[in-house]
């Protein structure tokens, strides 16, 4: 029994010494961990708060993000279609922006004349035109820059230099090329700072491209 007791005591002593050596070997690691515990807690706290705020914002903004994405995709398709449509009218050597402005002007004037005719009950006239428009008898009353045309039977704001008896085609405020000397149909404008300007027939028509179309 005495020998067993001594052996047990020696075992406990060895185990204690080994534990002390292990603690002594890892004291540096535990010390560093304890010294950075405050920084670890701060980082953990702010990471948790930031993550929580992000999840809350995502919950409320996900709908906005989805609809904004749908809008961007729709806009991209519409813009691409518009560019392709404008390119179909583009003359060789003409800029895309120039063609776009001309096409937009034609769309606006067509809509304005159509609505005006519908409201006033005015008969829709033929928009046939050949060459420089000397034979044009249509109902266009807006210039290429969207100025409203002045009536041919008035001299305000500009004096009309045509005898209406000699030029019976000069009716209402429709664009005309009475003497056939202009490159296209035209009219005096109601803007006192802009005496006259060329017009295009009502509707979207392919322009005359001397060098052909770009596509």
XYZ file of C-alpha atoms in Angstrom:
215
model
C 0.000 0.000 0.000
C 2.880 2.323 0.801
C 4.417 1.626 -2.602
C 1.100 2.305 -4.386
C 0.717 5.558 -2.526
C 4.208 6.659 -3.421
C 3.632 5.768 -7.095
C 0.376 7.697 -7.186
C 2.006 10.698 -5.588
C 4.853 10.579 -8.120
C 2.311 10.398 -10.967
C 0.413 13.396 -9.660
C 3.639 15.313 -9.241
C 4.701 14.504 -12.836
C 1.321 15.476 -14.197
C 1.415 18.772 -12.330
C 4.910 19.565 -13.579
C 3.832 18.753 -17.181
C 0.767 20.990 -16.852
C 2.932 23.821 -15.531
C 5.353 23.412 -18.444
C 2.404 23.452 -20.915
C 0.945 26.591 -19.366
C 4.352 28.224 -19.381
C 4.837 27.356 -23.097
C 1.439 28.811 -24.086
C 1.456 31.783 -21.777
C 2.558 34.017 -24.683
C -0.404 33.017 -26.854
C -2.935 33.475 -24.081
C -1.342 36.755 -23.125
C -1.584 38.122 -26.666
C -5.193 36.940 -26.910
C -6.132 38.666 -23.693
C -4.313 41.877 -24.685
C -6.288 42.123 -27.970
C -9.622 41.076 -26.499
C -10.935 44.657 -26.375
C -10.108 45.253 -30.055
C -11.689 41.911 -30.940
C -14.891 42.870 -29.117
C -15.044 46.279 -30.855
C -14.545 44.730 -34.319
C -17.123 42.044 -33.583
C -19.668 44.625 -32.388
C -19.304 46.964 -35.392
C -19.292 44.043 -37.845
C -22.545 42.838 -36.351
C -24.112 46.319 -36.492
C -22.983 46.935 -40.097
C -24.273 43.529 -41.186
C -27.603 44.133 -39.479
C -27.987 47.597 -41.080
C -27.123 46.128 -44.503
C -29.788 43.433 -44.143
C -32.410 45.996 -43.089
C -31.558 48.303 -46.017
C -31.568 45.364 -48.420
C -35.024 44.410 -47.167
C -36.441 47.859 -47.933
C -34.395 48.711 -51.048
C -34.532 45.427 -52.912
C -37.780 46.491 -54.603
C -36.252 49.792 -55.714
C -33.173 48.027 -57.041
C -35.278 45.529 -58.996
C -37.496 48.224 -60.557
C -34.490 50.394 -61.343
C -32.858 47.447 -63.099
C -36.049 46.801 -65.092
C -36.144 50.484 -66.061
C -32.518 50.436 -67.206
C -33.048 47.318 -69.322
C -36.222 48.767 -70.870
C -34.474 52.058 -71.575
C -31.517 50.252 -73.159
C -33.819 48.297 -75.492
C -35.847 51.413 -76.386
C -32.735 53.492 -77.019
C -31.203 50.742 -79.146
C -34.408 50.476 -81.182
C -34.485 54.245 -81.661
C -30.873 54.290 -82.875
C -31.588 51.481 -85.358
C -34.716 53.320 -86.561
C -32.779 56.573 -87.060
C -29.973 54.714 -88.829
C -32.502 53.473 -91.390
C -32.985 57.125 -92.492
C -29.337 58.164 -92.286
C -27.750 59.403 -95.501
C -24.149 58.632 -96.352
C -21.954 61.331 -94.815
C -24.710 62.647 -92.496
C -24.239 62.458 -88.742
C -26.434 60.286 -86.537
C -27.341 63.278 -84.349
C -28.328 65.362 -87.381
C -30.490 62.543 -88.706
C -32.013 62.051 -85.261
C -32.958 65.723 -84.984
C -34.538 65.691 -88.445
C -36.482 62.506 -87.708
C -37.662 63.848 -84.333
C -38.797 67.088 -86.001
C -40.783 65.095 -88.565
C -42.422 63.046 -85.814
C -43.402 66.148 -83.839
C -44.766 68.056 -86.834
C -46.697 64.996 -88.010
C -48.290 64.598 -84.587
C -49.045 68.337 -84.322
C -50.686 68.531 -87.767
C -52.660 65.318 -87.214
C -54.025 66.487 -83.854
C -54.771 69.978 -85.189
C -56.659 68.565 -88.183
C -58.637 66.217 -85.947
C -59.623 69.016 -83.549
C -60.530 71.539 -86.248
C -62.066 69.014 -88.626
C -59.719 70.100 -91.417
C -59.585 67.788 -94.410
C -56.374 65.796 -94.655
C -54.471 66.803 -97.777
C -52.192 64.724 -99.942
C -48.542 64.956 -98.911
C -47.193 63.822 -102.289
C -44.105 65.759 -103.289
C -41.511 65.354 -106.018
C -38.208 67.106 -106.505
C -38.008 70.493 -104.801
C -41.714 70.506 -103.931
C -43.015 72.907 -106.587
C -45.965 70.520 -106.983
C -46.580 70.126 -103.223
C -50.149 70.840 -102.138
C -50.090 69.265 -98.696
C -51.003 70.613 -95.277
C -47.640 71.080 -93.575
C -47.647 74.255 -91.504
C -44.537 73.799 -89.377
C -40.925 74.323 -90.444
C -38.052 71.931 -89.881
C -37.188 73.719 -86.639
C -40.843 73.609 -85.543
C -41.650 77.269 -86.224
C -45.335 77.864 -86.983
C -45.904 79.140 -90.502
C -47.395 82.602 -91.160
C -50.510 82.844 -93.289
C -49.821 83.853 -96.891
C -52.646 86.407 -96.853
C -51.166 88.441 -93.981
C -48.118 90.681 -93.768
C -47.426 90.256 -90.077
C -44.873 89.741 -88.744
C -43.268 89.501 -92.217
C -44.276 91.050 -95.527
C -45.352 88.399 -98.037
C -43.858 89.181 -101.428
C -46.305 87.144 -103.509
C -49.519 88.017 -105.309
C -52.029 85.428 -104.193
C -53.973 85.802 -107.419
C -50.893 84.820 -109.411
C -50.048 82.054 -106.938
C -53.340 80.382 -106.003
C -51.482 77.522 -104.281
C -50.542 79.925 -101.461
C -53.433 79.129 -99.146
C -53.810 79.225 -95.388
C -50.355 78.905 -93.794
C -49.240 75.779 -95.671
C -45.620 75.311 -96.736
C -45.113 75.825 -100.456
C -42.411 76.421 -103.058
C -44.407 78.845 -105.239
C -41.784 79.822 -107.803
C -39.834 76.556 -107.633
C -36.584 78.390 -106.886
C -36.012 76.972 -103.387
C -34.481 73.582 -102.667
C -37.668 72.479 -100.915
C -41.022 73.731 -99.643
C -40.888 76.625 -97.178
C -42.932 79.292 -95.431
C -42.646 82.582 -93.583
C -42.683 82.022 -89.830
C -44.693 83.701 -87.090
C -41.434 84.481 -85.289
C -40.356 88.057 -86.009
C -36.708 87.031 -85.611
C -36.970 84.201 -88.163
C -38.316 85.332 -91.533
C -38.620 81.983 -93.288
C -37.446 78.386 -93.153
C -37.651 75.169 -95.152
C -40.273 72.535 -94.351
C -40.669 68.788 -94.759
C -43.938 67.143 -95.871
C -46.133 65.776 -93.094
C -45.126 62.230 -92.211
C -41.916 60.237 -92.007
C -40.458 59.860 -95.467
C -37.059 58.703 -96.635
C -34.847 61.682 -97.444
C -33.271 62.097 -100.868
C -29.663 60.995 -100.367
C -27.429 61.898 -103.299
C -24.692 59.592 -102.010
C -27.025 56.821 -100.908
C -27.963 55.630 -97.431
C -25.449 54.806 -94.694
C -26.957 51.329 -94.187
